[in-house]
Tab-separated table of C-alpha atoms and ligand atoms in Angstrom:
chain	number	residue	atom	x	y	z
A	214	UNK	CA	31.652	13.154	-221.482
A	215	UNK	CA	32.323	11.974	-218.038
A	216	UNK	CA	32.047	14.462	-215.281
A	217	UNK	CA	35.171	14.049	-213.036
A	218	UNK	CA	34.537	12.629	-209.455
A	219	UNK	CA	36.000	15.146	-206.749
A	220	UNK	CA	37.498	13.495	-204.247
A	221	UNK	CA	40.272	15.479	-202.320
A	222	UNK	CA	37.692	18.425	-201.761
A	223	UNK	CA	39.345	20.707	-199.162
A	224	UNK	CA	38.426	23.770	-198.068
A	225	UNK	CA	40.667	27.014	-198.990
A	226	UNK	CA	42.753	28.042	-196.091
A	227	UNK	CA	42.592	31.211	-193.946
A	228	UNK	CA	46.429	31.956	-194.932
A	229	UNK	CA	45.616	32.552	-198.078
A	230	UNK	CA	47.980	35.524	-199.686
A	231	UNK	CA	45.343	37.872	-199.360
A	232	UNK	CA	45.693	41.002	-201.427
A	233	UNK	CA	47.352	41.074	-204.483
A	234	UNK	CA	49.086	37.659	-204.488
A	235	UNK	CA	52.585	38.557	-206.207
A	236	UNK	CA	52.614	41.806	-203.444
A	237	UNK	CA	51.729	39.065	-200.852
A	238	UNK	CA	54.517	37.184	-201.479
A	239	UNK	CA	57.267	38.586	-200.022
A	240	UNK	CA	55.525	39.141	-197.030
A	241	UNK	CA	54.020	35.553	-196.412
A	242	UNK	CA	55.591	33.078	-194.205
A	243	UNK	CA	55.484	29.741	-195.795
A	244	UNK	CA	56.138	30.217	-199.155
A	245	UNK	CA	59.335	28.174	-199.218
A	246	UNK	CA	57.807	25.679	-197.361
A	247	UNK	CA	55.978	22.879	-200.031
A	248	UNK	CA	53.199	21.727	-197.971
A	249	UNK	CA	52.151	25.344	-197.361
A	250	UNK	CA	52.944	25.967	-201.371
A	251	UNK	CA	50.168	22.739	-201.511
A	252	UNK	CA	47.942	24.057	-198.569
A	253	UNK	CA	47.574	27.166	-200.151
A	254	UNK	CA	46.687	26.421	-204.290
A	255	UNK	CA	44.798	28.573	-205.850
A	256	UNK	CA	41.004	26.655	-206.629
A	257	UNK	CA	38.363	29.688	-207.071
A	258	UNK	CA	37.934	32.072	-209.780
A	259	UNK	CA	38.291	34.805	-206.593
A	260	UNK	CA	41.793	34.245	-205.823
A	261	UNK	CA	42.965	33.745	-209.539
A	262	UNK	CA	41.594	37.168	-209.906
A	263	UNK	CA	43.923	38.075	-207.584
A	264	UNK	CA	46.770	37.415	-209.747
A	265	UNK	CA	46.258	37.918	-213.229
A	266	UNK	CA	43.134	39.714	-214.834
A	267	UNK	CA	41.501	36.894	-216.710
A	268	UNK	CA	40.316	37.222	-220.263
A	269	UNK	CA	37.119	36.370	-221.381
A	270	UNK	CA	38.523	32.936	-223.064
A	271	UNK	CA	39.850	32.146	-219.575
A	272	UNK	CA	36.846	32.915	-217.694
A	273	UNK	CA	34.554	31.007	-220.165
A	274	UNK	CA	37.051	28.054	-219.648
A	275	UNK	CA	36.628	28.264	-215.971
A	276	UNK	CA	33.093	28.211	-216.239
A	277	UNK	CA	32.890	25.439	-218.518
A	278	UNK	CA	35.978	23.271	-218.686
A	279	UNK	CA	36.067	22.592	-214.046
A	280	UNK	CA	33.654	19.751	-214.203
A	281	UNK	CA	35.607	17.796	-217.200
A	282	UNK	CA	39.341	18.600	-215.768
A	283	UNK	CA	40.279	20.292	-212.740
A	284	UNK	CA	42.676	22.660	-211.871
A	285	UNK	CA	44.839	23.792	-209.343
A	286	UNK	CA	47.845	26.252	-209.389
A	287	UNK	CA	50.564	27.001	-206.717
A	288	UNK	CA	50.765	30.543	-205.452
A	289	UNK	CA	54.541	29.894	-206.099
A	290	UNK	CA	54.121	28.734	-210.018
A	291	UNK	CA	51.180	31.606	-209.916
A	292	UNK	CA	53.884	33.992	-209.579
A	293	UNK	CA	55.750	33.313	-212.422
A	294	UNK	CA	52.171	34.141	-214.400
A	295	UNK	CA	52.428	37.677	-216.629
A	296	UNK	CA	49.308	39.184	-215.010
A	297	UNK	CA	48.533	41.248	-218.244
A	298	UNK	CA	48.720	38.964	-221.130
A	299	UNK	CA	46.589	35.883	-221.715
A	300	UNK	CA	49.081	34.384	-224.240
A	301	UNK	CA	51.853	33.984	-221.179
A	302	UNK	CA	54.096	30.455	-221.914
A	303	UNK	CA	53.269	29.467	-218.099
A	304	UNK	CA	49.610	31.075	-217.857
A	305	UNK	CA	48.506	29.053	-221.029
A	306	UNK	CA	49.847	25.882	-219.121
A	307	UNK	CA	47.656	25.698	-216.640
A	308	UNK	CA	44.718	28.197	-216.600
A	309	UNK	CA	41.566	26.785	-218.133
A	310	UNK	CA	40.585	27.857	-221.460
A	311	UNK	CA	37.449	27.829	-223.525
A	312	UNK	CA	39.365	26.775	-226.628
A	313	UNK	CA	39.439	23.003	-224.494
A	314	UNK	CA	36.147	22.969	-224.895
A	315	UNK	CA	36.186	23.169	-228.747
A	316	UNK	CA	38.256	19.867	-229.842
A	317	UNK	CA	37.270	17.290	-232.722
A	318	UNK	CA	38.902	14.770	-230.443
A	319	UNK	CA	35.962	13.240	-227.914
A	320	UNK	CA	37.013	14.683	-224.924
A	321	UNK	CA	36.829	10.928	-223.360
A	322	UNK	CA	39.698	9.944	-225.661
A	323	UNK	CA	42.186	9.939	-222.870
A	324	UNK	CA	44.268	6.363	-222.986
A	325	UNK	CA	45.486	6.590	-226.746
A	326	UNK	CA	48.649	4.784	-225.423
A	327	UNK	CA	46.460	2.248	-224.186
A	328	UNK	CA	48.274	2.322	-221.422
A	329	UNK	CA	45.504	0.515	-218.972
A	330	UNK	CA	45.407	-2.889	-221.481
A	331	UNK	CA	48.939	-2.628	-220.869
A	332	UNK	CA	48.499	-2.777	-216.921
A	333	UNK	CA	48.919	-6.252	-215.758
A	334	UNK	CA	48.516	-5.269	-212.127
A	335	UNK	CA	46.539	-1.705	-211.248
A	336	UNK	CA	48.938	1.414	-212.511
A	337	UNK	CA	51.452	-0.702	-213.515
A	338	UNK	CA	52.245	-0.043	-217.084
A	339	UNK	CA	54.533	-3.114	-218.645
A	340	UNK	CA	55.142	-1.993	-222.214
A	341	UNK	CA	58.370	-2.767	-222.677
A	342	UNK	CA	60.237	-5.990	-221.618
A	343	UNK	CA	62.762	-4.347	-218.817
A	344	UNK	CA	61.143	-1.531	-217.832
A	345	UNK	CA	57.780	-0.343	-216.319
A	346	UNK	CA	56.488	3.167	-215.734
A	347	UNK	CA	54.481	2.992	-211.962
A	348	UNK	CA	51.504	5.032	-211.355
A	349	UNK	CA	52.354	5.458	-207.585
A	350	UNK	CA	49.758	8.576	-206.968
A	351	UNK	CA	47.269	10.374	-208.795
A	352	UNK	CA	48.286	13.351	-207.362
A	353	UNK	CA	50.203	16.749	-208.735
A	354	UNK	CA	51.244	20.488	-207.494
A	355	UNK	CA	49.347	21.335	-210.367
A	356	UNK	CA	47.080	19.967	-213.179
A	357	UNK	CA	48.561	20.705	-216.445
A	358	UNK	CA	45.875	21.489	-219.266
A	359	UNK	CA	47.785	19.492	-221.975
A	360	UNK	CA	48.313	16.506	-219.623
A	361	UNK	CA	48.617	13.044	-220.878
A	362	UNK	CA	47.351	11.470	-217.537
A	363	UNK	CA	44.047	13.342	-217.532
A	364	UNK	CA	42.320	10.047	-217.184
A	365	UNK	CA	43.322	9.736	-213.579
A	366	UNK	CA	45.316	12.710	-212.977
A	367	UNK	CA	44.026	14.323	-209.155
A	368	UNK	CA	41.469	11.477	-208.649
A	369	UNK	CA	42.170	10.467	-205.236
A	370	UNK	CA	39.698	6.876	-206.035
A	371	UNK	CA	41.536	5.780	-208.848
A	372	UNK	CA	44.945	6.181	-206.387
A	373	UNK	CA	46.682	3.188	-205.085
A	374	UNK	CA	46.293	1.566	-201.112
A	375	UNK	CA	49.050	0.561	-199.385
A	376	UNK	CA	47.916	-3.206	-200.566
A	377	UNK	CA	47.779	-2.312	-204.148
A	378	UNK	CA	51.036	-0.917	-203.812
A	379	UNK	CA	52.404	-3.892	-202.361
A	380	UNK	CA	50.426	-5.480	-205.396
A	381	UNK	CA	52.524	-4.082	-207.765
A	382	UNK	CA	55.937	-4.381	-205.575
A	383	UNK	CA	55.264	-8.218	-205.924
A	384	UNK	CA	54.480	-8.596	-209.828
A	385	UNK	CA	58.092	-6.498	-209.818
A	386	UNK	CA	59.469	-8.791	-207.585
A	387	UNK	CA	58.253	-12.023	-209.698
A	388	UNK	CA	59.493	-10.670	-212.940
A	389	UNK	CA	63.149	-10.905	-213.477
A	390	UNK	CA	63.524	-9.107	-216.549
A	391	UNK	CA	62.580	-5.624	-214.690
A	392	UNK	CA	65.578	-3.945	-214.502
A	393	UNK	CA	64.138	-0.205	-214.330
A	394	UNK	CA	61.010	1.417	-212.540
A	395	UNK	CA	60.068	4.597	-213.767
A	396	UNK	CA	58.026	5.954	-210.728
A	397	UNK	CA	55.391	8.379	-211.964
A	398	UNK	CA	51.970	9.143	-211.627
A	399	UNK	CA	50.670	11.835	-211.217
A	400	UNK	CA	53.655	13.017	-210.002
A	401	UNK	CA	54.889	10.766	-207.651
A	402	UNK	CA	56.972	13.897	-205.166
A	403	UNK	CA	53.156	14.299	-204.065
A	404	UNK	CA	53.877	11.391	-201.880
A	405	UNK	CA	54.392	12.948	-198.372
A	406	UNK	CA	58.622	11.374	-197.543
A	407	UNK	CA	57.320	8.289	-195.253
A	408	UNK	CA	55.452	7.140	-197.973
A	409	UNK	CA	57.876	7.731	-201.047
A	410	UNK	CA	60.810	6.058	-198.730
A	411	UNK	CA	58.653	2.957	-198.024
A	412	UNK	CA	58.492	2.644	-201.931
A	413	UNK	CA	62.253	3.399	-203.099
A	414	UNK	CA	63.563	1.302	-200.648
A	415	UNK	CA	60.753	-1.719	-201.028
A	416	UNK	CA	62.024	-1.497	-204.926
A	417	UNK	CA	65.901	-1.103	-203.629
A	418	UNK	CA	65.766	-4.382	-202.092
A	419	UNK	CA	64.700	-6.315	-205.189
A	420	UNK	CA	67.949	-7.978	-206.697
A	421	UNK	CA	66.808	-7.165	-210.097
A	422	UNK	CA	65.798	-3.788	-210.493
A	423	UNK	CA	68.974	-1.626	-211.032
A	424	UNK	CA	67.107	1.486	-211.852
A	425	UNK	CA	65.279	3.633	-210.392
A	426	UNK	CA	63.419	7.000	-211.802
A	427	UNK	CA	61.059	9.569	-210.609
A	428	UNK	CA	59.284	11.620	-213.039
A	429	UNK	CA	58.493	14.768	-211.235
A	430	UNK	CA	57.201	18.359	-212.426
A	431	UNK	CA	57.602	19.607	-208.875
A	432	UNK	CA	60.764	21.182	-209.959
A	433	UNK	CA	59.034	23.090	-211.690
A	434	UNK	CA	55.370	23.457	-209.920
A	435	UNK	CA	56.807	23.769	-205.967
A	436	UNK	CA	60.607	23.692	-206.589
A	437	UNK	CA	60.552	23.902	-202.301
A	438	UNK	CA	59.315	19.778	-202.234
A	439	UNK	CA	63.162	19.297	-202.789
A	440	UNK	CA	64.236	19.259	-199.508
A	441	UNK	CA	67.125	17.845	-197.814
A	442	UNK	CA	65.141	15.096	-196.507
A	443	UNK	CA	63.804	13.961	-199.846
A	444	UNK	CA	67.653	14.301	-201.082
A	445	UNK	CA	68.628	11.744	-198.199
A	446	UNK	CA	65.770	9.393	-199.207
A	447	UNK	CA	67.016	9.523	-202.818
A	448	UNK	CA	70.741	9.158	-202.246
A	449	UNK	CA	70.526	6.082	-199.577
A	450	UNK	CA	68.802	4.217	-202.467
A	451	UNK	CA	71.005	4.928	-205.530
A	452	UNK	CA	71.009	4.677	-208.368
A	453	UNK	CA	68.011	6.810	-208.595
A	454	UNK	CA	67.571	8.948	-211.951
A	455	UNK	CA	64.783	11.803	-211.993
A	456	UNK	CA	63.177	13.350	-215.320
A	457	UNK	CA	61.707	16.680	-214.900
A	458	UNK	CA	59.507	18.624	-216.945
A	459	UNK	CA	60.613	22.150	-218.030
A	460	UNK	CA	57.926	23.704	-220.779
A	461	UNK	CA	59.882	27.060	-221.223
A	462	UNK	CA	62.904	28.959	-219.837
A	463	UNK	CA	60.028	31.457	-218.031
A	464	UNK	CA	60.013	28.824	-215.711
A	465	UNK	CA	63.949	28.167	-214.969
A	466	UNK	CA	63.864	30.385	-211.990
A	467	UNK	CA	66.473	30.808	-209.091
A	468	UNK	CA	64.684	28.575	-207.117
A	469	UNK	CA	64.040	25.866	-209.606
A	470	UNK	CA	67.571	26.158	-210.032
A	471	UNK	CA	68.589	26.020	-206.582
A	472	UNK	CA	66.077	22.677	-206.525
A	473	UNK	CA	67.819	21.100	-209.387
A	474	UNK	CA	71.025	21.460	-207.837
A	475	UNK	CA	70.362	19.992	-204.739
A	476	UNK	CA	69.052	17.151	-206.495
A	477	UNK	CA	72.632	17.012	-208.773
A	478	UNK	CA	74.534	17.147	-205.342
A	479	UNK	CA	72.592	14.285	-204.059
A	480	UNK	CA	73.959	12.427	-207.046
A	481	UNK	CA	71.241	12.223	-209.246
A	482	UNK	CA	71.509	12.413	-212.932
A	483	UNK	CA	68.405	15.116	-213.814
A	484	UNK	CA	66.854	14.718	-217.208
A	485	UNK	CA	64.037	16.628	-218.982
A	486	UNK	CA	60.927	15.717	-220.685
A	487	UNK	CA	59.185	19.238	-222.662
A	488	UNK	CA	56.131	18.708	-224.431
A	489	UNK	CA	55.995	20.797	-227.725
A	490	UNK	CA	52.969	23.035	-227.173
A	491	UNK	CA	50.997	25.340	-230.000
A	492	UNK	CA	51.873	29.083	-228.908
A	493	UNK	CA	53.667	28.007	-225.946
A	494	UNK	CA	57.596	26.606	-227.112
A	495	UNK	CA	56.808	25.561	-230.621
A	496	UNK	CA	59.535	28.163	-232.348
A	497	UNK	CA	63.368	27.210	-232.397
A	498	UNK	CA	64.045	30.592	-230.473
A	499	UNK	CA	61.965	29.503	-227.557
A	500	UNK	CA	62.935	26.008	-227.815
A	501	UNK	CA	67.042	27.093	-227.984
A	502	UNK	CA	66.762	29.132	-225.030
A	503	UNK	CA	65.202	26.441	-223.064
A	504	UNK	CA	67.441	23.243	-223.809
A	505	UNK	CA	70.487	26.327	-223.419
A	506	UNK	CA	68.873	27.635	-219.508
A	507	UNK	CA	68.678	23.514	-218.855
A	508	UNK	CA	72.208	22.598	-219.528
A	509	UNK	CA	73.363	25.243	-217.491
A	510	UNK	CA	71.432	24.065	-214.800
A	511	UNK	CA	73.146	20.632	-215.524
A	512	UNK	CA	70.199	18.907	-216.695
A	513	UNK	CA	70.256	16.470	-219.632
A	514	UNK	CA	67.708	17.400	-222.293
A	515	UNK	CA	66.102	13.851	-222.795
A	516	UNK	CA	62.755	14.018	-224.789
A	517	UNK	CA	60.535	15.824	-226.579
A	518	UNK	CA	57.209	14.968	-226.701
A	519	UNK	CA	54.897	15.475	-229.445
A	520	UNK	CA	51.553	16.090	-228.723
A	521	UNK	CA	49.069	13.388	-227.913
A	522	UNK	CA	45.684	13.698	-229.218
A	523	UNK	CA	44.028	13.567	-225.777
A	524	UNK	CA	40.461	15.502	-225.450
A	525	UNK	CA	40.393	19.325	-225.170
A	526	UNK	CA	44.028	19.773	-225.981
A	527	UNK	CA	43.491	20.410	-229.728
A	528	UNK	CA	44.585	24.049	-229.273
A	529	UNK	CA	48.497	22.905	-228.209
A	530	UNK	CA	48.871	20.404	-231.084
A	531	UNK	CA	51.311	20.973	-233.541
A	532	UNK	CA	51.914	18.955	-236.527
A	533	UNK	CA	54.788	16.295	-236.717
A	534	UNK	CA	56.327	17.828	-239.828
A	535	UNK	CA	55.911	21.164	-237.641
A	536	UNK	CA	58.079	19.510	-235.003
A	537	UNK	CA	60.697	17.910	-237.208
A	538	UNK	CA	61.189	20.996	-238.614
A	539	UNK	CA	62.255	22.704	-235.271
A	540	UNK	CA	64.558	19.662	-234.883
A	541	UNK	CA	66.157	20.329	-237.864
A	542	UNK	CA	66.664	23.730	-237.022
A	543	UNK	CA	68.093	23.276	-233.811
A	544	UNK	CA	70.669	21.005	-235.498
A	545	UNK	CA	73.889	22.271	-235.404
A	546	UNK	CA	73.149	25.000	-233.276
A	547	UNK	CA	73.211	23.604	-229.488
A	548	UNK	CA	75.464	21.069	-228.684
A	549	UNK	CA	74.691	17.880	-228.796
A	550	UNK	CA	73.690	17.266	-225.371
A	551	UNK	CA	71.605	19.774	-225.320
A	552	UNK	CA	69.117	18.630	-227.943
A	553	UNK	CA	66.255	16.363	-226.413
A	554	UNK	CA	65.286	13.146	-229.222
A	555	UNK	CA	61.948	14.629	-230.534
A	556	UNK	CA	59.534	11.443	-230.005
A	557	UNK	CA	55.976	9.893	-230.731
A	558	UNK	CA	54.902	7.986	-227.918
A	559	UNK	CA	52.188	4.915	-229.148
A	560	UNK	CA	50.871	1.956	-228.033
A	561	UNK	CA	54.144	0.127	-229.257
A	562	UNK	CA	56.831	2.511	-227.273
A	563	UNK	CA	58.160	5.962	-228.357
A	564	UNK	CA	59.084	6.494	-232.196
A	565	UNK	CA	61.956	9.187	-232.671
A	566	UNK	CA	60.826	11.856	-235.314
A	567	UNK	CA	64.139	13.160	-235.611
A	568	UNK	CA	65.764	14.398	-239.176
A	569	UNK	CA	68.759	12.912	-239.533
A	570	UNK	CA	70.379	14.722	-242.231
A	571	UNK	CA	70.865	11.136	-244.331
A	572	UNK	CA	70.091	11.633	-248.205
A	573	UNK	CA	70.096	8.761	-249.964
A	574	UNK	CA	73.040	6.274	-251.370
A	575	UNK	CA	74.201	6.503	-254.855
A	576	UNK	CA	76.307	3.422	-255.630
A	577	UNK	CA	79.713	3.736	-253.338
A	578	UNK	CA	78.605	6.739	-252.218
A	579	UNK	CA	75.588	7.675	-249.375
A	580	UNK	CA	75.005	11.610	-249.413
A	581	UNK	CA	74.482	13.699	-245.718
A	582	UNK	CA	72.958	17.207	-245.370
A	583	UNK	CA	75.018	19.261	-243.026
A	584	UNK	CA	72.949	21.958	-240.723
A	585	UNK	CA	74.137	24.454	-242.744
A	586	UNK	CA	72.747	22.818	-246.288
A	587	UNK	CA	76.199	21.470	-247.616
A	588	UNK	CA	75.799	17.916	-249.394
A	589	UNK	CA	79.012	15.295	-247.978
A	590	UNK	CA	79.186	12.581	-250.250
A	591	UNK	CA	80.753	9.968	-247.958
A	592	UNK	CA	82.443	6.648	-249.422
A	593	UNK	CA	80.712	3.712	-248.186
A	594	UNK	CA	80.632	0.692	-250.543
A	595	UNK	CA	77.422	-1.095	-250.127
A	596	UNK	CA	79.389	-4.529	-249.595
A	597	UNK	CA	81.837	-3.299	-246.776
B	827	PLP	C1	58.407	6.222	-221.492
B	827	PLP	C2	58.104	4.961	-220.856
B	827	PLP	C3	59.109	4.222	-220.245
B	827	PLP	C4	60.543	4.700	-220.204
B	827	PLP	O1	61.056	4.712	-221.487
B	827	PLP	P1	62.526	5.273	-221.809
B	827	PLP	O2	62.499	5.464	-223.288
B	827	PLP	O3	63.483	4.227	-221.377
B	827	PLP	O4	62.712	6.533	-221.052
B	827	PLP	C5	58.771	3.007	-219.679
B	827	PLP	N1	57.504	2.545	-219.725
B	827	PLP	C6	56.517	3.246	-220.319
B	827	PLP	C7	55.149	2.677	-220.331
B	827	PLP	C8	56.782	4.473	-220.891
B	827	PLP	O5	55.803	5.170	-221.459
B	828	SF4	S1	52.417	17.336	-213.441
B	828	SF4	FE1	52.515	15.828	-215.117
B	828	SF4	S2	50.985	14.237	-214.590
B	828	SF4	FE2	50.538	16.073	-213.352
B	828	SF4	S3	49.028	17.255	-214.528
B	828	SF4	FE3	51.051	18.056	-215.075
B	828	SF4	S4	51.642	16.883	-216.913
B	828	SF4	FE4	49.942	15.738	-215.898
């Protein structure tokens, strides 16, 4: 095990919410604001106290999980914590907890996409043929404890320059068959707007790419980083699509709403990426309610993720039969368009795991399962 390197080591800042931190909020100035939101994460066992009393899993994971996988939370996503009870959907997500340390997967198991062999240039990933997912920042609001990124995830060294970004710009530029950049990171809203804008509109003014996306939990981490000016920079370089990254409906609040909807007025198509996580959403109740809250915030359910096996996550996997088995349930019972593909992402691109309700052909005939259990024998003669 590899001790992480920290390198963006600031201080904690006077303005600090300073008594209870859920009173505090109504009261502070700034709160709306995302660069205070960032300015003001909670870092120390001290002012985590302030909002929820730990449990003695959580304060054994913050003594021994920091030096393998940091964390950080926003006073605004802090909020959203239940202060009594450990087993909160949004707590779990990003308060450390002892059960990380106790994982049969080696804790330095964190590439099992391979996604660095598949780097031709620094952060680039080039897995598939016309499309690449971009590193652009190691940086996030917050640092999730199930993350897939955890190899790089907050470590300022492993970040790109301004040269290694135009690095990467170039191989985009020299390959023709690029037709979409998936900007990510990190999460790549970190960017301050200067820097994001010198990006989009480098990648804009390559002929080739037609499509650009921005996955981004800040939606959901510090819903205020979708300002007005971020929704200019966006819509002068269309067409930009954005994936989010909604967990549970605990965390579809009025102001991730209101950011959602500025981003759908700026004319960008919103999509969402959930990871199914152990004790978290992994029942079709929980799951329901969240694809349901999504679509009426007009965003597209788009995937969900099974599980990686990435070190000191062991406590948030769920089996795949486990997962298909929600699918199947949910079948039926949301519309269409509000059921995300359940997938496996590998080395060789993500594998659906969806039931399909298909049972078999028998001569003329194939047989389907409807969601309700009824058997449709459909004619379909095998040399049609
Ligand atoms: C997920 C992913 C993409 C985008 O894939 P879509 O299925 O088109 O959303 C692109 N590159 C990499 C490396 C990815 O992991
Ligand atoms: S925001 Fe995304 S990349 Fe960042 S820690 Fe969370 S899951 Fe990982």
């Amino acid at each position: 095990m590899k001790p992480i390197r920290e390198t963006n080591h600031t201080s904690p800042s006077s303005d600090q919410p300073s008594r209870n931190g859920r009173a505090a909020k109504a009261e502070t100035s700034g709160w709306t604001d995302w660069k205070w939101q960032m300015k003001n994460r909670i870092r120390s066992l001290d002012e985590l106290q302030k909002w929820v009393s730990l449990s003695r899993e959580e304060l054994e994971g913050l003594e021994r999980t920091t030096s393998y996988f940091r964390w950080r939370i926003t006073p605004y996503y802090a909020s959203l914590m239940d202060p009594d009870n450990p087993q909160c959907p949004v707590r779990r997500q990003v308060v450390p907890h002892a059960d990380e340390m106790d994982d049969d997967v080696d804790i330095d198991a964190l590439d099992p996409l391979e996604e660095q062999a598949h780097s031709p240039v620094k952060n680039l990933i080039h897995n598939y043929k016309d499309r690449v997912a971009f590193c652009v920042t190691t940086e996030c609001a917050v640092y999730c404890r199930y993350c897939l990124r955890k190899r790089m995830v907050g470590d300022g060294t492993q970040a790109l320059n301004r040269e290694e970004l135009q690095l990467a710009i170039d191989y985009l530029a020299d390959h023709g068959e690029i037709r979409d950049v998936l900007l990510t990171g990190g999460d790549p809203l970190s960017l301050n707007d200067e820097n994001l804008e010198w990006i989009i509109s480098r990648l804009r003014a390559i002929p080739h790419i037609d499509i650009i996306r921005i996955g981004t939990r800040y939606p959901v981490l510090n819903p205020f980083r979708i300002t007005d000016e971020l929704c200019r920079i966006i819509s002068e370089n269309h067409p930009v699509w954005i994936n989010t990254h909604f967990n549970h409906a605990a965390e579809i609040t009025g102001d991730a709403r209101h950011a959602i909807d500025k981003l759908t007025r700026a004319g960008v198509p919103v999509g969402n990426q959930t990871v199914l996580l152990k004790g978290i959403n992994d029942d079709a109740e929980t799951l329901k309610s969240l694809f349901h809250e999504l679509v009426t915030c007009r965003v597209r359910p788009y995937y969900l993720y099974h599980a990686q096996l990435i070190g000191g996550t062991r406590h948030f996997r769920t089996t795949i039969e486990r997962g298909m088995e929600l699918m199947e349930q949910l079948r039926g019972r949301l519309s269409g368009f509000a059921i995300p593909l359940y997938v496996l992402d590998t080395p060789h691109g993500k594998i659906p795991l969806t039931p399909n309700g298909f049972r078999g052909r028998d001569g003329s005939y194939v047989s389907v399962q409807s969601y309700e259990g009824e058997i449709w024998r459909e004619y379909n003669p095998a040399d049609l």
